[in-house]
Every structure is written in C-alpha cells, then in structure tokens.
Coordinates of C-alpha atoms in Angstrom, one line a residue:
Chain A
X1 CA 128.7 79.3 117.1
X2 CA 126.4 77.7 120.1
X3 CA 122.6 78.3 119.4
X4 CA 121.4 80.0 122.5
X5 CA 119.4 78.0 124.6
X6 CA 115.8 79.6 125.6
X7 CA 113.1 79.5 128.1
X8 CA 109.6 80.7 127.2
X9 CA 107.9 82.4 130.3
X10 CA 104.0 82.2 128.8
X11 CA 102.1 79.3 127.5
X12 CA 99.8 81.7 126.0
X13 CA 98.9 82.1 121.8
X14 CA 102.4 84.3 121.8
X15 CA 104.7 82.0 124.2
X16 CA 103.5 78.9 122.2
X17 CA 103.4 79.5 119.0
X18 CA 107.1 81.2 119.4
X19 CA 108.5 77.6 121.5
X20 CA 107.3 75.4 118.4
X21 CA 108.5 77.8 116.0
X22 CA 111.8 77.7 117.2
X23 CA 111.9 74.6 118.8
X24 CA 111.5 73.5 114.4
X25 CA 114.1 76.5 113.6
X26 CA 116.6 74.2 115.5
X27 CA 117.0 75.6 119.0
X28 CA 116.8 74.0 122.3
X29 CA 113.9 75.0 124.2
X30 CA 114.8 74.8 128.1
X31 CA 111.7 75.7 130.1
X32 CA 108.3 76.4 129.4
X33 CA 106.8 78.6 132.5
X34 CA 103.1 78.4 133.2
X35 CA 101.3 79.3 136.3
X36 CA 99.1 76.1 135.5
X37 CA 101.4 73.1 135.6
X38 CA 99.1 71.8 133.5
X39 CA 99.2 74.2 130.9
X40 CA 103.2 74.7 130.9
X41 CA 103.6 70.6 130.1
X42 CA 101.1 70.8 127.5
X43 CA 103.4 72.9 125.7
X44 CA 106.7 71.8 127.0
X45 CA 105.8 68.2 125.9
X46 CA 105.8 69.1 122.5
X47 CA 109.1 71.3 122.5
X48 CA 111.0 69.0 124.6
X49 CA 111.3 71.5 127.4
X50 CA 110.6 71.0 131.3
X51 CA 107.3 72.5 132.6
X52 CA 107.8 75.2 134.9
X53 CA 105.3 76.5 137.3
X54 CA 107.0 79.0 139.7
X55 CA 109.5 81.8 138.1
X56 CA 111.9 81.5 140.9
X57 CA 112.2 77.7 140.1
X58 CA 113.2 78.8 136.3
X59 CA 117.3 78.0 136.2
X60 CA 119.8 80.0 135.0
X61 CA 121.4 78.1 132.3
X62 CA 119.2 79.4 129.6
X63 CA 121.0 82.4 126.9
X64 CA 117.7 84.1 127.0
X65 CA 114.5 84.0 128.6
X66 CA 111.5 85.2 126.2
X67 CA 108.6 87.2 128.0
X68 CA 105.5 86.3 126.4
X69 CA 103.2 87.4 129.6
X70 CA 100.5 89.9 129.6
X71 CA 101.7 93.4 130.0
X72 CA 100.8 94.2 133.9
X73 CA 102.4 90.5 134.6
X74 CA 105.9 92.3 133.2
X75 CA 105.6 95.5 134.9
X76 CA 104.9 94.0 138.5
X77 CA 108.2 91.6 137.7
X78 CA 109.9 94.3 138.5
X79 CA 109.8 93.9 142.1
X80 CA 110.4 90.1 142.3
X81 CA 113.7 90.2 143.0
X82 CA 114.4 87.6 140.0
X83 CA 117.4 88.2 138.1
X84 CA 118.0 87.0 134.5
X85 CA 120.9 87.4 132.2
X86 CA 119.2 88.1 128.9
X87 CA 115.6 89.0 129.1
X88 CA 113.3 90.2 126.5
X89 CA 109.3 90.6 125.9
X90 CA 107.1 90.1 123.6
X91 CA 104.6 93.3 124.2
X92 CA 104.2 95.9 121.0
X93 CA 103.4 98.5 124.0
X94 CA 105.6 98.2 126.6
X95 CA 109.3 100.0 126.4
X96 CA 112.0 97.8 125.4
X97 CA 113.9 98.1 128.3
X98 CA 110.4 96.9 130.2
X99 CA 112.6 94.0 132.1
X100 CA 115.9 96.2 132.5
X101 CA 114.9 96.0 136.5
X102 CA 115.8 92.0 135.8
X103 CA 117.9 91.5 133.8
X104 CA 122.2 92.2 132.4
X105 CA 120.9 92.4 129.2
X106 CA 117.1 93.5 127.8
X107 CA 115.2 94.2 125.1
X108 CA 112.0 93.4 122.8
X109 CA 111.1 90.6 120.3
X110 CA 107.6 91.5 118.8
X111 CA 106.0 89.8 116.4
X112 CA 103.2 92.0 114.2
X113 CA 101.0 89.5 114.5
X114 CA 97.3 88.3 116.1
X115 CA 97.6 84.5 116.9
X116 CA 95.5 82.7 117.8
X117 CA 95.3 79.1 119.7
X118 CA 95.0 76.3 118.1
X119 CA 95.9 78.0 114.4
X120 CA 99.2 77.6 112.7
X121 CA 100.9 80.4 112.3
X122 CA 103.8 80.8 109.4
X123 CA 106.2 83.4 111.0
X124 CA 107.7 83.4 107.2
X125 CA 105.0 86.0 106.8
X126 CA 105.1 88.1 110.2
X127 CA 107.4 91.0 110.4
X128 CA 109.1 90.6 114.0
X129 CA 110.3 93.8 115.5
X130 CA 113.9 93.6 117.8
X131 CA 115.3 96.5 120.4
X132 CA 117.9 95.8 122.8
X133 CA 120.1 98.0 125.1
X134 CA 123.2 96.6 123.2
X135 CA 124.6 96.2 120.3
X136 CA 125.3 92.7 121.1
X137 CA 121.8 92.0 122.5
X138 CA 120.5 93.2 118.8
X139 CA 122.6 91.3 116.8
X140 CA 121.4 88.2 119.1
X141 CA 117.8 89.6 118.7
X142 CA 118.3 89.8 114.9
X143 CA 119.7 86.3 114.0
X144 CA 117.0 84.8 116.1
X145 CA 114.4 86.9 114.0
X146 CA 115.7 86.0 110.8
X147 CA 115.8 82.1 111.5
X148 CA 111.8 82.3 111.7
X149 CA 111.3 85.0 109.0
X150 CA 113.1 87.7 106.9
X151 CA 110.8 90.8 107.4
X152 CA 113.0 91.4 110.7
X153 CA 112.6 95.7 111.7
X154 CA 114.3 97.8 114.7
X155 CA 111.9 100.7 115.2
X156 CA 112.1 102.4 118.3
X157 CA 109.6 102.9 121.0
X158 CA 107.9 106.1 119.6
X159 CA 107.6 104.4 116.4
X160 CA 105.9 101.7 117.4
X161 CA 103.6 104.1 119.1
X162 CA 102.4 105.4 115.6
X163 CA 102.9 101.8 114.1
X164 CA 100.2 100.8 116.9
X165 CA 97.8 103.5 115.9
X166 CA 98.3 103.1 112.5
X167 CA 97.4 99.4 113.2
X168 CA 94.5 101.1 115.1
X169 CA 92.8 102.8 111.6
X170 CA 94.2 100.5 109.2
X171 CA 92.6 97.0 111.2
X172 CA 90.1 98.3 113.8
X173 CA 88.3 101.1 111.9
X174 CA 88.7 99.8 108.4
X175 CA 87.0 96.8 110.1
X176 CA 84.3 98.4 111.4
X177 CA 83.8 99.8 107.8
X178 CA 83.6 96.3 106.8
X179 CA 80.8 96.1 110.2
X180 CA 78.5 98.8 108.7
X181 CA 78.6 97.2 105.1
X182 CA 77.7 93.9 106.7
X183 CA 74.9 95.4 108.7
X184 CA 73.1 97.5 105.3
X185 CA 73.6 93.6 103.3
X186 CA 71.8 91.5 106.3
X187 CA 69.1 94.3 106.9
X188 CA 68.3 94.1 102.8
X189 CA 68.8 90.3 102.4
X190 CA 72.2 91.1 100.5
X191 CA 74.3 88.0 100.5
X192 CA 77.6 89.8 102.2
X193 CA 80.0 87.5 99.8
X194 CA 79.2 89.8 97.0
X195 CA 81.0 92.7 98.1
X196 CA 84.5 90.1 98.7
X197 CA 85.9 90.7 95.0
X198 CA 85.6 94.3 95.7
X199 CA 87.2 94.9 99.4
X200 CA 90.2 92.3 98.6
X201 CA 90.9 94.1 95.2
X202 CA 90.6 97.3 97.0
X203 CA 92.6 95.7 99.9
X204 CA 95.3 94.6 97.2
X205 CA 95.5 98.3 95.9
X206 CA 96.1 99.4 99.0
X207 CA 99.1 97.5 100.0
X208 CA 101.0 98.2 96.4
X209 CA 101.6 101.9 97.9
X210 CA 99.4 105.1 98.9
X211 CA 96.0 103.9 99.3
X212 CA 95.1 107.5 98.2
X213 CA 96.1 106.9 94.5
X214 CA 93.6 104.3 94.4
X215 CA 90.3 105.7 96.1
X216 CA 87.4 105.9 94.8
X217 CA 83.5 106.7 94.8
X218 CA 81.4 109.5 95.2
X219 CA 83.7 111.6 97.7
X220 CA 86.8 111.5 96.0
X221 CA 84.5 112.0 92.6
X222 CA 82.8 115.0 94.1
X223 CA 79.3 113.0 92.9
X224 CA 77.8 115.2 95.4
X225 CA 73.8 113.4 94.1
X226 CA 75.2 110.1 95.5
X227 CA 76.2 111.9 98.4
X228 CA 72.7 113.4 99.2
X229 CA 71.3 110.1 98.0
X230 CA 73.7 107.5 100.2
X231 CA 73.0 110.5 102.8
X232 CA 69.2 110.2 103.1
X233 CA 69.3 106.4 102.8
X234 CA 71.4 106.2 106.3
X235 CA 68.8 107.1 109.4
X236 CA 69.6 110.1 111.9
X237 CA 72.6 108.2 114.0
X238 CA 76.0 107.8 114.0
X239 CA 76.0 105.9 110.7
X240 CA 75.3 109.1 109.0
X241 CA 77.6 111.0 110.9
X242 CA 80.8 108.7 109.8
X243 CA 79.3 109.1 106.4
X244 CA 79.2 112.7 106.4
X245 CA 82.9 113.0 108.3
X246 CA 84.7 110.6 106.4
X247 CA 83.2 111.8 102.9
X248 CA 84.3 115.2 104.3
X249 CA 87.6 114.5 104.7
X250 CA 87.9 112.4 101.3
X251 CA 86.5 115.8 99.6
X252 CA 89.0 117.7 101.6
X253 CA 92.1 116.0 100.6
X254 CA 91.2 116.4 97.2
X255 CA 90.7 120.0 97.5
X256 CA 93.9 120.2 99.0
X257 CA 95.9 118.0 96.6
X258 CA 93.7 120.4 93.4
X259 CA 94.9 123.5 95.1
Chain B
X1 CA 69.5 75.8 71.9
X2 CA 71.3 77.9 69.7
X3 CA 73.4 80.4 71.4
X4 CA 72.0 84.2 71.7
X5 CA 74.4 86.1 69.3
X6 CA 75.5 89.3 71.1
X7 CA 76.3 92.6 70.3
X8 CA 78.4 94.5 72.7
X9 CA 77.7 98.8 72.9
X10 CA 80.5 100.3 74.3
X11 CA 84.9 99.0 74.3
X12 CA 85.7 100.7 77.6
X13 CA 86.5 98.3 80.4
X14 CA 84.1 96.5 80.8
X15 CA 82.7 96.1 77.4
X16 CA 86.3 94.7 75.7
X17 CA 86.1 92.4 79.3
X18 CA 82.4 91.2 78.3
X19 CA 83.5 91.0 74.9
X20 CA 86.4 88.4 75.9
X21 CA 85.0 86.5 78.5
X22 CA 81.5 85.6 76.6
X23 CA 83.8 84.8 72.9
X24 CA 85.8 82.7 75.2
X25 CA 82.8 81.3 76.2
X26 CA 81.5 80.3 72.9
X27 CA 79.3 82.6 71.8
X28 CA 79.3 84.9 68.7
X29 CA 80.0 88.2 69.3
X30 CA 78.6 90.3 66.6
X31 CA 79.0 93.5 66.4
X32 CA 81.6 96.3 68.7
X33 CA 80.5 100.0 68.9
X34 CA 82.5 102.7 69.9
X35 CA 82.0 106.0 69.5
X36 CA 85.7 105.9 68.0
X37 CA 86.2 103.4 64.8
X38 CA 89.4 102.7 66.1
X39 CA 88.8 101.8 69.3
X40 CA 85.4 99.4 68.1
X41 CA 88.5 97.8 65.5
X42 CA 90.7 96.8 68.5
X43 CA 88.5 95.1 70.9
X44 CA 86.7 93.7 67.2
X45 CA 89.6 92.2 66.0
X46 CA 90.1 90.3 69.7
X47 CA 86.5 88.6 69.4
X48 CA 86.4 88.2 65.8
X49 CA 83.2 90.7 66.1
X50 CA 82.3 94.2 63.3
X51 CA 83.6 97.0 64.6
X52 CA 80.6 99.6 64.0
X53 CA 81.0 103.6 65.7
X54 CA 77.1 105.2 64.7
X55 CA 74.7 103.5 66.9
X56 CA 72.1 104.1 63.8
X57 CA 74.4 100.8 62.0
X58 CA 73.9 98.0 64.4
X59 CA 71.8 95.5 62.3
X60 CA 69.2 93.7 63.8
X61 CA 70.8 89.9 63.7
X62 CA 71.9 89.9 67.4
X63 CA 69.3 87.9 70.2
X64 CA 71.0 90.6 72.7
X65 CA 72.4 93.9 72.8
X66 CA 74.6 95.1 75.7
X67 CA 75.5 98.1 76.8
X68 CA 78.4 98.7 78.2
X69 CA 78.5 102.5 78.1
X70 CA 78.1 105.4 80.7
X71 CA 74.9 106.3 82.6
X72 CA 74.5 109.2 80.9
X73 CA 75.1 107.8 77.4
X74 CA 72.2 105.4 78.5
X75 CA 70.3 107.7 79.7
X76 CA 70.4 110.1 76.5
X77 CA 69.2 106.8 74.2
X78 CA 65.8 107.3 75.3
X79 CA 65.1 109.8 72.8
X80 CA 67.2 108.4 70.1
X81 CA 64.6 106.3 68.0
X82 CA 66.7 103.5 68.1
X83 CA 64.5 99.8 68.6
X84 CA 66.2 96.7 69.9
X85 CA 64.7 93.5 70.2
X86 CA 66.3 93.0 73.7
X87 CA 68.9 95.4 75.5
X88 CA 70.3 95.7 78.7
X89 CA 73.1 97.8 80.4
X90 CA 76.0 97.0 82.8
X91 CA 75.5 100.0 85.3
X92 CA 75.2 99.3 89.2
X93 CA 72.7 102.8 89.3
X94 CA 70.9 103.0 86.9
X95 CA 67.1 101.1 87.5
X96 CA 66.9 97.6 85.7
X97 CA 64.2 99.2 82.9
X98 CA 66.6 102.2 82.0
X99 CA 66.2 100.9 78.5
X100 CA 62.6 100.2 78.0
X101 CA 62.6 103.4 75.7
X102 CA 64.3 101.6 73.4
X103 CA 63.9 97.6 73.9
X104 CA 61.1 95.0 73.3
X105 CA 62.9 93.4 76.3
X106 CA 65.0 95.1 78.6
X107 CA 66.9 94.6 81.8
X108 CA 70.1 94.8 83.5
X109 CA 73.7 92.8 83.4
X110 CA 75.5 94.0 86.1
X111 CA 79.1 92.7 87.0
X112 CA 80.4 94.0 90.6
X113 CA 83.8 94.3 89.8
X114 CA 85.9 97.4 89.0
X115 CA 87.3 96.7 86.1
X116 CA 91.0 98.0 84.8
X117 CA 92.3 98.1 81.2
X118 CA 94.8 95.7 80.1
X119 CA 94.3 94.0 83.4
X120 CA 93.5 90.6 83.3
X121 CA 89.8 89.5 85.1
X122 CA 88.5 85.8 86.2
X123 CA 84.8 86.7 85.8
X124 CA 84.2 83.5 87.9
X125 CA 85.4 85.4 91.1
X126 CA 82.7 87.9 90.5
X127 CA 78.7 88.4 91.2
X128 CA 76.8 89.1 88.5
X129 CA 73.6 90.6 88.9
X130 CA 70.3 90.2 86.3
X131 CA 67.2 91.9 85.8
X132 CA 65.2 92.0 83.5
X133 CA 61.4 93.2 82.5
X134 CA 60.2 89.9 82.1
X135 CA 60.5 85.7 83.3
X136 CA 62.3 85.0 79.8
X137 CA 64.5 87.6 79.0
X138 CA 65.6 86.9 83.3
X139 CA 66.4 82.9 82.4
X140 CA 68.3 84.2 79.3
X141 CA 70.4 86.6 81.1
X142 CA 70.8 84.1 84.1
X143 CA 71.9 81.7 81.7
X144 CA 74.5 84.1 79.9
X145 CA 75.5 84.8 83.2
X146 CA 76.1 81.3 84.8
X147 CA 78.3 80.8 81.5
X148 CA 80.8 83.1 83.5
X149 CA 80.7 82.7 87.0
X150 CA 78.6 80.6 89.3
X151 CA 77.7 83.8 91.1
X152 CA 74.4 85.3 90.0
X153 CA 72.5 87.1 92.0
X154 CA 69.5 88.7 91.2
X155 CA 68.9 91.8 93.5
X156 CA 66.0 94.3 92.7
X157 CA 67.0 98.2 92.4
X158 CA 66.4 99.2 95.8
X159 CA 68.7 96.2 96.9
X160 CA 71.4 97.6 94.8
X161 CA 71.0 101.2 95.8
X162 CA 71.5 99.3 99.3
X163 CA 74.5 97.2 98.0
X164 CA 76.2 100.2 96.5
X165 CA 75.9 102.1 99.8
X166 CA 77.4 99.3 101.5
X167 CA 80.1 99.0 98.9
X168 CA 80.6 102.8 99.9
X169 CA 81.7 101.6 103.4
X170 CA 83.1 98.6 102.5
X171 CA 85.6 99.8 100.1
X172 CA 85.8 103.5 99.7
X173 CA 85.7 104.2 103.5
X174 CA 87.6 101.4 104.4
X175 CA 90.4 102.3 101.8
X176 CA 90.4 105.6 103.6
X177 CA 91.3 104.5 106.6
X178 CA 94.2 102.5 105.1
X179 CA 95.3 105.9 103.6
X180 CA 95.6 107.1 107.0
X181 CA 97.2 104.6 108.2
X182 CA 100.0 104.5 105.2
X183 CA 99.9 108.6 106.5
X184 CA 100.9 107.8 109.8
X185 CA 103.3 104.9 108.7
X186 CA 105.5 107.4 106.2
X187 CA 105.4 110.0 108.3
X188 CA 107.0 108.4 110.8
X189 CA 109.3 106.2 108.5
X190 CA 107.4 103.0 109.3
X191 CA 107.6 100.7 106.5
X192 CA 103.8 100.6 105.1
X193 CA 104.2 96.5 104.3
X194 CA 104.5 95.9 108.2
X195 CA 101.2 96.1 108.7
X196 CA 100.0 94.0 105.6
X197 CA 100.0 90.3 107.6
X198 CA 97.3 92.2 109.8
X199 CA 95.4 93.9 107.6
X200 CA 94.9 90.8 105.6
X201 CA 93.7 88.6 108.4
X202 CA 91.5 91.7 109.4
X203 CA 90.0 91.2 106.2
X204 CA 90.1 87.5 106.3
X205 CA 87.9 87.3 109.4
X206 CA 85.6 89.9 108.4
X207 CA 85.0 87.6 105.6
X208 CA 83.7 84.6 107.3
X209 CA 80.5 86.4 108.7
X210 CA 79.6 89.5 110.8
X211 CA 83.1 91.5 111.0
X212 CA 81.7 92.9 114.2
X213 CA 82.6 89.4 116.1
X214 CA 86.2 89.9 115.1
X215 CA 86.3 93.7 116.2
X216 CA 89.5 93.7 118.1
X217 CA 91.1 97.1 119.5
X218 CA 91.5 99.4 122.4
X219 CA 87.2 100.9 121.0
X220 CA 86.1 97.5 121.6
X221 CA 88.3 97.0 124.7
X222 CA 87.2 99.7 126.4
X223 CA 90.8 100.7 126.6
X224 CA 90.6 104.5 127.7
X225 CA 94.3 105.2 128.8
X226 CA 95.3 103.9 125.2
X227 CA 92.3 106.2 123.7
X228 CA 93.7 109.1 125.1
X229 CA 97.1 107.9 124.6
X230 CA 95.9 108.3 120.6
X231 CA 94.0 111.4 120.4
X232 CA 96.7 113.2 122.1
X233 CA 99.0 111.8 119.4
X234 CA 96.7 113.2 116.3
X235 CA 96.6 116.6 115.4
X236 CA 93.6 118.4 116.5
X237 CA 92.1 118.0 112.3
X238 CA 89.8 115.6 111.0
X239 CA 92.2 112.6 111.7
X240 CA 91.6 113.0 115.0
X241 CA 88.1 113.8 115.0
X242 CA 87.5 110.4 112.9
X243 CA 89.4 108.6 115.6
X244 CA 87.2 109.8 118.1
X245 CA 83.7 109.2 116.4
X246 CA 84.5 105.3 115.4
X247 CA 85.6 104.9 118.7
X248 CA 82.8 106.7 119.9
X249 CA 80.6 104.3 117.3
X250 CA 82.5 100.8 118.6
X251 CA 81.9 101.9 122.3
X252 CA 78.7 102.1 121.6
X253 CA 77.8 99.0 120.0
X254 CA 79.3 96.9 122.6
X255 CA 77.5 98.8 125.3
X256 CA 74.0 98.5 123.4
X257 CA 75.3 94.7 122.7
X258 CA 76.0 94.1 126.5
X259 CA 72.7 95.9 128.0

C-alpha cells in the first residue's frame, strides 16, 4: 500500500511540528502553505516540501491536505471556492465535518496537545483524536495516528465538548490553584520549590484513577479549626471566596458519599 | 564528631521512614516507641534499634529524641513529667517550641512530604524544615537534615502556617479540580488518561516560576462565547458556580494586570 502523500496548510506550532513528525514517520510531505513565503520555506526546507503561499496555487496531487489554521481561517474557507479531495483540520473545537464545504472526503486529526515553537514535541506521548465522514476516511485517519503514537481515540463532537471543559478545570483552574499557592509563598519569602514534591505526588495520584480517593486536607477531614484558621489568614476578596466554595463542595461530596 | 544517637517516638509513617533513611545514613538509631510492642519490634528490627512501648522506658543515652507522633499526642506530653535532653517533633502545625515542656532543647524536624506505608521515599527529593530554640540545637538539626536531602529550609511558624495554606491550594484544591474533571471525563465515557500529557506540562510550567504567566484558557482569553458555551453545559450546582468564580477570579487578574 502507497503512503498518502500530504500537504500541511499552516506553518504554525501545530502545522509544523505535525510536517516533521511525519515527514520522520516516513511520508512524503508535498506542500507546506504559508501566507508568508517566508515562513512556509522555513518549514518546507526542512520536510522536503515546496513552499506555498496562495491556497489556490496548492495542487491536487496530494492524498490529504492537513488544516492546521486558526479556527475563523477554516470557517471563512468555506466560501473560497477551493476544492480538495481529502481534507481534515486540526481544531479540538470546530465540528469534524468543518471543511465538508471543500472537500469529497473530511474529517478531524487533533492532537491533545499545547506546542509550542521551537520545543520538541514526542507525539509518542500525545493522544491524537480522528473523525471522518467515512469509514474509509477513519481508517486513513487511524493508520496515520498510529504511525506517530498509539494513544489514537474517535470521540465525537459532543465529547470533545466535555473533553474541552474538562481540560478547562483539570489545566486552567487547577493552574490557577497552583497561581494562588505561588502568590501566599512570594508574599511570605516562601521558596515556591518546596511545595513541588507535594503537587507532582498529588498530580501522580490523580492520574492512577479518581482523584477523589486520594484528597486530602482540612475539607475532606472536616478539620473545621483549620478551616476558620486558613479562613482568617486570606483577606476579604475573592481568594477567600474560592476558599470557602471549593472547601464547600469538598465537605459536600463527602456528606453525600457518608449518607 | 561523633554522630548524635537518635531515638525515634512514634513507627507510623513517617517515623519507620526517619528511622530508615537516618540508619541508612549512618547513624545509630537507638530506641523505637510505639504505643504497641509489636509494632516498635517491626520498624526495630529494620534499624537494628530497642523496640520500647511506655514512654516512661526511653533511657537517657540518645543526643536526640524525635517525635514522630500526632499533634495531639504531642500536645498531651506537656503534662507528662517526662525530661529529655533535646526533642523535637515532625508536625507541619504545631509551633517549633511545642516541646519545651519537656526538653532542655527543643525544636522542630519537619519533612513536607506525605508519606505512605510500605511505599518507598527518596528523602533527597524532599524539604526539610528545622527549628529549633537555640543556634546549636539549629546547626545539629540542619546537619541531620543535610545528611538526607540538600533541601533544608528553615521557615519560622508563621511562614509555615503560610506554607500550609498555600499547600491547601496547591494540592488539595488543585486535586479537586482534577476530581471534576475525571467527573466530567467518566460521565461522558472520555478516557481520564487523555488529558494526562496536558496536565503534566500544566504542572511542568507552573513549576518554572509564577504559574500565572503560563495561565492559558478561554478566563484568560477573555473568550466569552466559549464561557457561556460552559456554564450552559454544567448543571446549575456547585460545579458550575466554581466555574464561574475562577473565571470570574482569572478575568480579573488580567484586567488589574492590564490597567
């Protein structure tokens, strides 16, 4: 069986860390699209692809064309009048069938992943999620997938909904946890390294299963004199409040789980 | 120098640790108490120590005498008659002189690291923290302590009550929004270890300085079609009303940060 050949439209952190990783998987990388020339040869020169800097100049002798363009830049494809045969894009947002308006055959090839320029990335880690409209589009999807890692999943749009505010709690809250720690260390000239032992084994816990089996401190104790004490410690804002709410709902849970 | 010889008061988790990790370092471990015989036998045995279980038997050979027991245990010694010639304990909340009742010298030895029976623990990943009533017993404990990691610290009792309030965010809060996170994934048959590769480069950033500089998210973004895309998607309980005050929270910040 022929490898499909590829174009990349984005030069972005996405577009190209996804050319050189499959560029090394073994596939032929046909175009890199930029809207900077510039920027498009930069990463074509290393993939051994031809810069591209006008979508209607793309050709069509590519098996699939990977969309790794910012959300709006998809959506306003629709009207371009550009046809492909096998488009997919690399948004955890957008609907899989996003490029259906261009293309025979669509879908979605998202990796779970931030990247960022200039770091390597090892996709061996990532979990890349595939839709398609067809069966044969998934199985394409699929084998791609697994040639850069084997946590390959198919969940549908409104999953990935929930997956995405899931990711919202369990990266952008639990961060700003991390924020408010960091803030109480600096403003009491608490070196902020001592609390790393704690927050990766906690972080460790976590990921073995429920991180509810594995809480702990004064709200899932009930230590309601730590409470009152952490309480008064914290001035009148909204650092008190998130104390208050989330201790609430630790104490809740428990109730609920007791009774 | 000759080594201080030890005595450890209490075989729960983090006295049988102690025990271990300052044997392996070379010193003599004297005596075990436990309240149960047993129990002083089978961390004795490990540390080639005397297993004792009435407080009222611990001779008077040892340079130190730790306590490894709860706060309230500690607490109650003060009117036990009991004199040693230099104790400290191993509690995070109680003040550095809770043994001054019954010490010459006193202090504390304070290891920030949740410790788990039968599980294994590199004491030189972990901070430990010394007080101590005077300049001497301080360089003694620093010196045990350096023997184990290269992490001392030496943080006064109001730093701690600040350190153990941050480790209240840090861990127990941030645990708790990976709880409902893991909620959201199960209940929508999302496979929990797809969001592991973020969460640990979450972590990983917040690590290398201020987390606040890595905030990413649709708070931070000032994304409000995607915020309202969320809410809607929580029930009206406490999941969503944490949602909207951490958004409420990172809004904030950045506003404050920008004006």
């Amino acid at each position: 069986v022929k490898k499909p050949e590829i174009s990349i439209i984005g030069s972005g952190n996405v577009g190209s860390h996804l050319a050189n990783a499959l560029f090394y998987a073994g596939f032929t990388i046909h175009e890199i699209y930029s809207r900077s020339l510039s920027h498009a040869k930069s990463v074509a020169i290393a993939v051994q692809a031809r810069p591209v800097n006008d979508l209607t100049q793309l050709d069509d002798q590519s098996d699939l064309y990977i969309f790794a363009i910012p959300d709006d830049a998809i959506k306003k494809l629709a009207n371009s009048g550009l046809k492909f045969s096998c488009a997919v894009h690399t948004s955890g947002i957008l609907p899989y069938d996003a490029l259906r308006p261009v293309a025979d055959q669509f879908g979605s090839f998202y990796p779970l992943q931030t990247f960022r320029k200039g770091e390597k990335v090892n996709f061996r880690d990532i979990y890349i999620n595939v839709q398609a409209g067809n069966k044969s589009t998934l199985q394409l999807l699929k084998e791609l997938a697994l040639t850069l890692t084997d946590k390959v999943a198919s969940l549908d749009d409104t999953q990935k909904s929930w997956l995405h505010l899931a990711a919202v709690f369990a990266n952008n809250f639990s961060n700003q946890m991390l924020a408010i720690a960091y803030d109480l260390c600096s403003g009491h000239e608490i070196p902020w390294p001592m609390l790393e032992p704690l927050i990766r084994q906690t972080l460790d816990n976590a990921m073995k299963g429920n991180p509810d089996i594995y809480q702990t401190g004064p709200a899932v104790r009930g230590d309601l004199s730590t409470i009152q004490k952490h309480l008064a410690m914290l001035p009148g804002g909204k650092q008190q409040e998130i104390y208050r709410l989330l201790t609430d709902y630790i104490m809740q849970k428990r109730q609920n789980h007791k009774g």
